[in-house]
Amino acid sequence: MTAIPQPRKSPRQIRSQNTVETILQATARVLATHGYAGTNTNLIAETAGVSVGSLYQYFPNKNALIAALHNRHDNQMLDVIDAVLDSNPAATLRERVAAIVEAMLHAHLLEPALHRVLEREFPLFDLPHEHSRADQDIHRRMRHLLELHRAEIAQQDRDLATYVVLRIMESLVHAAALEPPAGFS
């Protein structure tokens, strides 16, 4: 397995966290606009309005920035799922899964060009599910949801059911966001 580039350090203070988020937003814009070949740390720093030295405090290179964007995306998906699960606890399983898919699709459509670049050009910079804390949290939440609605599920193996539901949702959302079918909104 290829080693996934890591940040140099994590920001602790609010100001530093804001700087890192600004750098990641700039990375997303530059990557979506210029692609990998046209992206460099100088352009990212300029777009973010920070010095390249500030960027290098947190990220050793553009590959580490791309890996951080994957991680940010995983955490955003976790937040989306949490928001849906917290919003209507009385909903049926079908209603909750439909709401999760809709919310995930909406989140993907906010930056479709970025998602195309990340998913098509840099899938190797995404942590494997077993090493991603966000992916593990998403799995636990979906497993819990399926357990709560066990009477609605034919598959008795909840881990298998969770795996299948998550893969179907991810595949559908990525297909709809990255390669939307003609004639459908």
CSV table of C-alpha atoms in Angstrom, one decimal:
chain,number,residue,atom,x,y,z
A,1,MET,CA,0.0,0.0,0.0
A,2,THR,CA,1.2,3.5,-0.9
A,3,ALA,CA,1.9,5.6,2.2
A,4,ILE,CA,-0.6,8.4,2.5
A,5,PRO,CA,1.0,11.8,2.9
A,6,GLN,CA,0.3,13.2,6.4
A,7,PRO,CA,0.2,16.8,7.7
A,8,ARG,CA,3.2,18.0,9.6
A,9,LYS,CA,1.2,19.0,12.7
A,10,SER,CA,-2.4,19.6,13.7
A,11,PRO,CA,-3.5,23.1,14.6
A,12,ARG,CA,-4.4,23.5,18.3
A,13,GLN,CA,-5.6,27.1,18.6
A,14,ILE,CA,-8.7,28.5,16.9
A,15,ARG,CA,-6.6,30.9,14.8
A,16,SER,CA,-4.4,28.1,13.5
A,17,GLN,CA,-7.5,25.9,12.8
A,18,ASN,CA,-9.0,28.7,10.8
A,19,THR,CA,-5.7,29.1,8.9
A,20,VAL,CA,-5.6,25.4,8.1
A,21,GLU,CA,-9.3,25.5,6.9
A,22,THR,CA,-8.5,28.5,4.7
A,23,ILE,CA,-5.6,26.6,3.2
A,24,LEU,CA,-7.8,23.6,2.6
A,25,GLN,CA,-10.5,25.7,1.0
A,26,ALA,CA,-7.8,27.3,-1.2
A,27,THR,CA,-6.5,23.9,-2.1
A,28,ALA,CA,-9.9,22.7,-3.1
A,29,ARG,CA,-10.4,25.8,-5.4
A,30,VAL,CA,-7.0,25.6,-7.0
A,31,LEU,CA,-7.2,21.8,-7.5
A,32,ALA,CA,-10.7,22.0,-9.0
A,33,THR,CA,-9.7,24.9,-11.3
A,34,HIS,CA,-6.2,23.9,-12.3
A,35,GLY,CA,-6.0,20.1,-11.8
A,36,TYR,CA,-3.1,18.4,-10.1
A,37,ALA,CA,-0.5,19.5,-12.6
A,38,GLY,CA,-1.4,23.1,-12.3
A,39,THR,CA,-1.6,23.0,-8.5
A,40,ASN,CA,1.4,24.0,-6.4
A,41,THR,CA,1.9,25.2,-2.9
A,42,ASN,CA,2.8,28.7,-3.9
A,43,LEU,CA,-0.5,29.1,-5.8
A,44,ILE,CA,-2.4,27.6,-2.9
A,45,ALA,CA,-0.8,29.9,-0.4
A,46,GLU,CA,-1.5,32.9,-2.6
A,47,THR,CA,-5.1,31.9,-3.1
A,48,ALA,CA,-5.4,31.4,0.7
A,49,GLY,CA,-3.8,34.7,1.5
A,50,VAL,CA,-1.1,33.1,3.6
A,51,SER,CA,2.6,32.8,3.3
A,52,VAL,CA,4.0,29.6,1.8
A,53,GLY,CA,5.9,29.2,5.1
A,54,SER,CA,2.5,29.1,7.0
A,55,LEU,CA,1.3,26.5,4.6
A,56,TYR,CA,4.5,24.4,5.1
A,57,GLN,CA,4.0,24.6,8.9
A,58,TYR,CA,1.1,22.3,8.5
A,59,PHE,CA,1.6,20.5,5.2
A,60,PRO,CA,4.9,19.2,3.7
A,61,ASN,CA,3.6,19.2,0.1
A,62,LYS,CA,0.5,19.3,-2.1
A,63,ASN,CA,-0.1,15.5,-1.7
A,64,ALA,CA,-0.5,16.0,2.0
A,65,LEU,CA,-3.0,18.7,1.2
A,66,ILE,CA,-5.0,16.4,-1.1
A,67,ALA,CA,-5.0,13.7,1.6
A,68,ALA,CA,-6.2,16.3,4.1
A,69,LEU,CA,-9.1,17.1,1.7
A,70,HIS,CA,-10.1,13.4,1.6
A,71,ASN,CA,-10.0,13.4,5.4
A,72,ARG,CA,-12.1,16.6,5.6
A,73,HIS,CA,-14.6,15.0,3.2
A,74,ASP,CA,-14.9,11.9,5.3
A,75,ASN,CA,-15.6,14.1,8.4
A,76,GLN,CA,-18.2,16.2,6.5
A,77,MET,CA,-20.0,13.0,5.5
A,78,LEU,CA,-20.0,11.9,9.2
A,79,ASP,CA,-21.5,15.3,10.1
A,80,VAL,CA,-24.2,14.9,7.4
A,81,ILE,CA,-25.1,11.5,8.7
A,82,ASP,CA,-25.2,12.7,12.3
A,83,ALA,CA,-27.4,15.6,11.4
A,84,VAL,CA,-29.9,13.3,9.6
A,85,LEU,CA,-29.9,10.7,12.4
A,86,ASP,CA,-30.5,13.4,15.0
A,87,SER,CA,-33.2,15.2,13.1
A,88,ASN,CA,-36.1,12.7,13.1
A,89,PRO,CA,-35.6,9.7,15.4
A,90,ALA,CA,-39.2,8.5,14.7
A,91,ALA,CA,-38.6,8.1,11.0
A,92,THR,CA,-38.7,4.7,9.4
A,93,LEU,CA,-35.5,3.1,8.2
A,94,ARG,CA,-36.4,3.8,4.5
A,95,GLU,CA,-37.0,7.5,5.4
A,96,ARG,CA,-33.8,7.8,7.3
A,97,VAL,CA,-31.7,6.1,4.6
A,98,ALA,CA,-33.4,8.3,1.9
A,99,ALA,CA,-32.6,11.4,3.9
A,100,ILE,CA,-29.0,10.4,4.4
A,101,VAL,CA,-28.6,9.8,0.6
A,102,GLU,CA,-30.2,13.1,-0.2
A,103,ALA,CA,-28.0,15.0,2.3
A,104,MET,CA,-24.8,13.2,1.1
A,105,LEU,CA,-25.7,14.0,-2.5
A,106,HIS,CA,-26.3,17.6,-1.7
A,107,ALA,CA,-23.0,17.8,0.1
A,108,HIS,CA,-21.2,16.3,-2.9
A,109,LEU,CA,-22.8,18.8,-5.2
A,110,LEU,CA,-21.5,21.7,-3.3
A,111,GLU,CA,-18.0,21.1,-4.8
A,112,PRO,CA,-18.6,18.7,-7.7
A,113,ALA,CA,-15.4,19.6,-9.6
A,114,LEU,CA,-13.3,19.0,-6.5
A,115,HIS,CA,-15.0,15.6,-5.9
A,116,ARG,CA,-14.4,14.6,-9.5
A,117,VAL,CA,-10.7,15.3,-9.1
A,118,LEU,CA,-10.4,13.6,-5.7
A,119,GLU,CA,-12.3,10.5,-6.6
A,120,ARG,CA,-11.0,10.0,-10.1
A,121,GLU,CA,-7.4,11.2,-9.8
A,122,PHE,CA,-6.5,10.6,-6.1
A,123,PRO,CA,-8.4,7.7,-4.6
A,124,LEU,CA,-5.2,6.3,-3.2
A,125,PHE,CA,-4.9,9.4,-0.9
A,126,ASP,CA,-8.1,8.4,0.8
A,127,LEU,CA,-7.4,6.3,4.0
A,128,PRO,CA,-8.7,2.7,3.8
A,129,HIS,CA,-12.0,2.4,5.7
A,130,GLU,CA,-10.4,0.4,8.5
A,131,HIS,CA,-7.9,3.2,9.1
A,132,SER,CA,-10.3,6.2,8.8
A,133,ARG,CA,-11.8,7.3,12.1
A,134,ALA,CA,-14.6,9.0,10.3
A,135,ASP,CA,-15.4,5.9,8.2
A,136,GLN,CA,-15.4,3.7,11.3
A,137,ASP,CA,-17.8,6.2,13.0
A,138,ILE,CA,-20.0,6.2,10.0
A,139,HIS,CA,-20.0,2.4,10.0
A,140,ARG,CA,-20.9,2.3,13.8
A,141,ARG,CA,-23.8,4.8,13.3
A,142,MET,CA,-25.2,2.9,10.3
A,143,ARG,CA,-24.8,-0.4,12.2
A,144,HIS,CA,-26.7,1.1,15.1
A,145,LEU,CA,-29.4,2.4,12.8
A,146,LEU,CA,-29.9,-1.0,11.2
A,147,GLU,CA,-30.0,-2.6,14.7
A,148,LEU,CA,-32.7,-0.1,15.7
A,149,HIS,CA,-34.7,-1.1,12.7
A,150,ARG,CA,-33.9,-4.8,12.7
A,151,ALA,CA,-37.5,-5.8,12.2
A,152,GLU,CA,-37.4,-4.1,8.8
A,153,ILE,CA,-34.3,-6.0,7.6
A,154,ALA,CA,-34.2,-9.5,6.2
A,155,GLN,CA,-30.4,-9.9,6.5
A,156,GLN,CA,-29.6,-11.1,10.0
A,157,ASP,CA,-25.9,-10.4,9.7
A,158,ARG,CA,-25.9,-6.7,10.7
A,159,ASP,CA,-22.3,-6.2,9.7
A,160,LEU,CA,-22.9,-7.5,6.2
A,161,ALA,CA,-26.1,-5.4,6.0
A,162,THR,CA,-24.2,-2.3,7.2
A,163,TYR,CA,-21.4,-2.9,4.6
A,164,VAL,CA,-23.9,-3.3,1.8
A,165,VAL,CA,-26.0,-0.3,2.7
A,166,LEU,CA,-22.9,1.9,3.0
A,167,ARG,CA,-21.4,0.7,-0.2
A,168,ILE,CA,-24.7,1.2,-2.1
A,169,MET,CA,-25.2,4.7,-0.7
A,170,GLU,CA,-21.6,5.7,-1.5
A,171,SER,CA,-21.7,4.3,-5.0
A,172,LEU,CA,-25.0,5.9,-5.8
A,173,VAL,CA,-24.0,9.3,-4.4
A,174,HIS,CA,-20.7,9.3,-6.2
A,175,ALA,CA,-22.2,8.2,-9.5
A,176,ALA,CA,-25.0,10.8,-9.3
A,177,ALA,CA,-22.5,13.6,-8.3
A,178,LEU,CA,-19.6,12.7,-10.5
A,179,GLU,CA,-21.4,11.3,-13.6
A,180,PRO,CA,-25.0,12.6,-13.4
A,181,PRO,CA,-27.3,10.9,-15.9
A,182,ALA,CA,-28.6,13.1,-18.7
A,183,GLY,CA,-32.2,14.3,-18.2
A,184,PHE,CA,-32.3,13.8,-14.4
A,185,SER,CA,-31.8,16.5,-11.8
